[in-house]
The first five atom37 places (N, CA, C, CB, O) and aatype in JSON, in Angstrom:
{
  "aatype": [16, 3, 7, 15, 18, 12, 2, 1, 12, 12, 11, 18, 8, 12, 15, 7, 18, 9, 7, 9, 5, 9, 4, 1, 9, 16, 8, 0, 16, 9, 13, 18, 9, 10],
  "atom_mask": [
    [1, 1, 1, 1, 1],
    [1, 1, 1, 1, 1],
    [1, 1, 1, 0, 1],
    [1, 1, 1, 1, 1],
    [1, 1, 1, 1, 1],
    [1, 1, 1, 1, 1],
    [1, 1, 1, 1, 1],
    [1, 1, 1, 1, 1],
    [1, 1, 1, 1, 1],
    [1, 1, 1, 1, 1],
    [1, 1, 1, 1, 1],
    [1, 1, 1, 1, 1],
    [1, 1, 1, 1, 1],
    [1, 1, 1, 1, 1],
    [1, 1, 1, 1, 1],
    [1, 1, 1, 0, 1],
    [1, 1, 1, 1, 1],
    [1, 1, 1, 1, 1],
    [1, 1, 1, 0, 1],
    [1, 1, 1, 1, 1],
    [1, 1, 1, 1, 1],
    [1, 1, 1, 1, 1],
    [1, 1, 1, 1, 1],
    [1, 1, 1, 1, 1],
    [1, 1, 1, 1, 1],
    [1, 1, 1, 1, 1],
    [1, 1, 1, 1, 1],
    [1, 1, 1, 1, 1],
    [1, 1, 1, 1, 1],
    [1, 1, 1, 1, 1],
    [1, 1, 1, 1, 1],
    [1, 1, 1, 1, 1],
    [1, 1, 1, 1, 1],
    [1, 1, 1, 1, 1]
  ],
  "atom_positions": [
    [[0.9, -1.19, 0.07], [0.16, 0.0, 0.05], [0.88, 1.27, -0.17], [-0.5, 0.1, 1.2], [0.51, 2.18, -0.91]],
    [[2.06, 1.22, 0.62], [2.84, 2.38, 0.86], [3.37, 2.76, -0.85], [4.22, 1.97, 2.11], [3.41, 3.94, -1.19]],
    [[3.7, 1.79, -1.69], [3.95, 2.19, -2.98], [2.94, 2.71, -4.08], [0.0, 0.0, 0.0], [3.22, 3.38, -5.08]],
    [[1.47, 2.16, -3.61], [0.49, 2.54, -4.27], [0.29, 4.17, -3.71], [-0.72, 1.47, -4.05], [-0.05, 5.06, -4.49]],
    [[0.47, 4.34, -2.74], [0.28, 5.59, -1.9], [1.21, 6.95, -2.64], [0.88, 5.2, -0.2], [0.83, 8.1, -2.85]],
    [[2.53, 6.29, -2.91], [3.61, 7.19, -3.28], [3.28, 7.5, -4.83], [5.13, 6.49, -3.02], [3.55, 8.55, -5.43]],
    [[2.6, 6.29, -5.36], [2.36, 6.36, -6.79], [1.15, 7.3, -6.95], [2.11, 4.9, -7.44], [1.2, 8.01, -7.95]],
    [[0.06, 7.44, -6.15], [-0.84, 8.35, -6.05], [-0.47, 9.65, -5.98], [-1.51, 8.12, -5.15], [-1.0, 10.5, -6.69]],
    [[0.67, 9.94, -4.97], [0.92, 11.16, -4.63], [1.6, 11.59, -5.8], [1.6, 11.32, -3.4], [1.26, 12.71, -6.17]],
    [[2.52, 10.98, -6.53], [3.19, 11.44, -7.82], [2.4, 11.92, -8.82], [3.9, 10.45, -8.41], [2.58, 12.93, -9.5]],
    [[1.26, 10.9, -8.88], [0.15, 11.25, -10.15], [-0.41, 12.79, -9.78], [-1.41, 9.96, -10.18], [-0.34, 13.71, -10.61]],
    [[-0.96, 12.96, -8.48], [-1.45, 14.34, -7.91], [-0.6, 15.35, -8.28], [-1.56, 14.39, -6.42], [-0.97, 16.41, -8.78]],
    [[0.66, 15.02, -8.03], [1.95, 16.37, -7.95], [1.95, 16.59, -9.53], [3.93, 15.83, -7.21], [1.88, 17.69, -10.07]],
    [[2.05, 15.44, -10.15], [2.26, 15.89, -11.61], [0.99, 16.65, -12.31], [2.63, 14.58, -12.49], [1.18, 17.51, -13.16]],
    [[-0.19, 16.29, -11.94], [-1.4, 16.83, -12.45], [-1.4, 18.2, -11.85], [-2.69, 15.99, -12.1], [-1.84, 19.05, -12.63]],
    [[-1.08, 18.58, -10.85], [-1.13, 19.91, -10.06], [-0.09, 20.69, -10.83], [0.0, 0.0, 0.0], [-0.36, 21.84, -11.19]],
    [[1.16, 20.1, -11.14], [2.29, 20.95, -11.91], [1.69, 21.31, -13.29], [3.77, 20.07, -12.13], [1.82, 22.44, -13.76]],
    [[1.09, 20.39, -13.87], [0.68, 20.74, -15.14], [-0.32, 21.68, -14.99], [0.26, 19.66, -15.91], [-0.24, 22.74, -15.6]],
    [[-1.22, 21.45, -14.28], [-2.36, 22.43, -14.19], [-1.84, 23.9, -13.79], [0.0, 0.0, 0.0], [-2.37, 24.88, -14.31]],
    [[-0.91, 24.03, -12.97], [-0.25, 25.35, -12.67], [0.61, 26.03, -14.11], [0.9, 25.03, -11.31], [0.67, 27.22, -14.4]],
    [[1.16, 24.98, -14.82], [1.8, 25.44, -16.01], [0.76, 26.16, -16.91], [2.46, 24.24, -16.75], [0.89, 27.32, -17.29]],
    [[-0.29, 25.37, -17.19], [-1.37, 25.69, -18.15], [-1.98, 27.15, -17.69], [-2.56, 24.45, -18.15], [-2.26, 28.03, -18.51]],
    [[-2.14, 27.28, -16.43], [-2.58, 28.55, -15.84], [-1.49, 29.76, -16.29], [-2.67, 28.37, -14.14], [-1.7, 30.84, -16.83]],
    [[-0.36, 29.19, -15.9], [0.58, 30.41, -16.17], [0.73, 30.95, -17.72], [2.04, 29.99, -15.67], [0.91, 32.12, -18.08]],
    [[0.61, 29.74, -18.56], [0.69, 30.12, -19.93], [-0.64, 30.94, -20.5], [0.92, 28.81, -20.72], [-0.68, 31.77, -21.4]],
    [[-1.64, 30.44, -19.71], [-3.03, 31.12, -20.22], [-3.11, 32.6, -19.87], [-4.35, 30.39, -19.54], [-3.65, 33.44, -20.58]],
    [[-2.39, 32.87, -18.48], [-2.55, 34.07, -18.15], [-1.55, 34.95, -18.99], [-2.43, 34.17, -16.74], [-1.89, 36.09, -19.32]],
    [[-0.3, 34.43, -19.36], [0.6, 35.26, -20.12], [0.17, 35.44, -21.42], [1.89, 34.75, -20.15], [0.51, 36.47, -22.01]],
    [[-0.68, 34.44, -22.11], [-1.28, 34.77, -23.46], [-2.25, 35.77, -23.27], [-1.91, 33.58, -24.16], [-2.32, 36.61, -24.16]],
    [[-3.12, 35.88, -22.19], [-3.92, 36.93, -22.11], [-3.42, 38.34, -21.98], [-4.66, 36.68, -21.17], [-3.84, 39.34, -22.56]],
    [[-2.55, 38.26, -21.23], [-1.86, 39.51, -20.91], [-1.11, 40.03, -22.12], [-0.89, 39.3, -19.74], [-0.94, 41.25, -22.23]],
    [[-0.59, 39.09, -23.14], [0.06, 39.67, -24.26], [-1.19, 40.0, -25.38], [1.27, 38.59, -24.83], [-0.99, 40.76, -26.33]],
    [[-2.1, 39.53, -25.23], [-3.01, 39.82, -26.28], [-3.57, 41.13, -25.92], [-4.09, 38.73, -26.46], [-3.86, 41.96, -26.78]],
    [[-3.75, 41.35, -24.6], [-4.43, 42.47, -24.07], [-3.32, 43.63, -24.06], [-5.07, 42.14, -22.57], [-3.6, 44.76, -23.65]]
  ]
}
């Protein structure tokens, strides 16, 4: 169960990191367009 917990945490961390990158790119694009 410890390995599955680590795997789940890694997935959560990666999805959160990707979400932050998408938000940052979106904000930069909107700022550039405006």
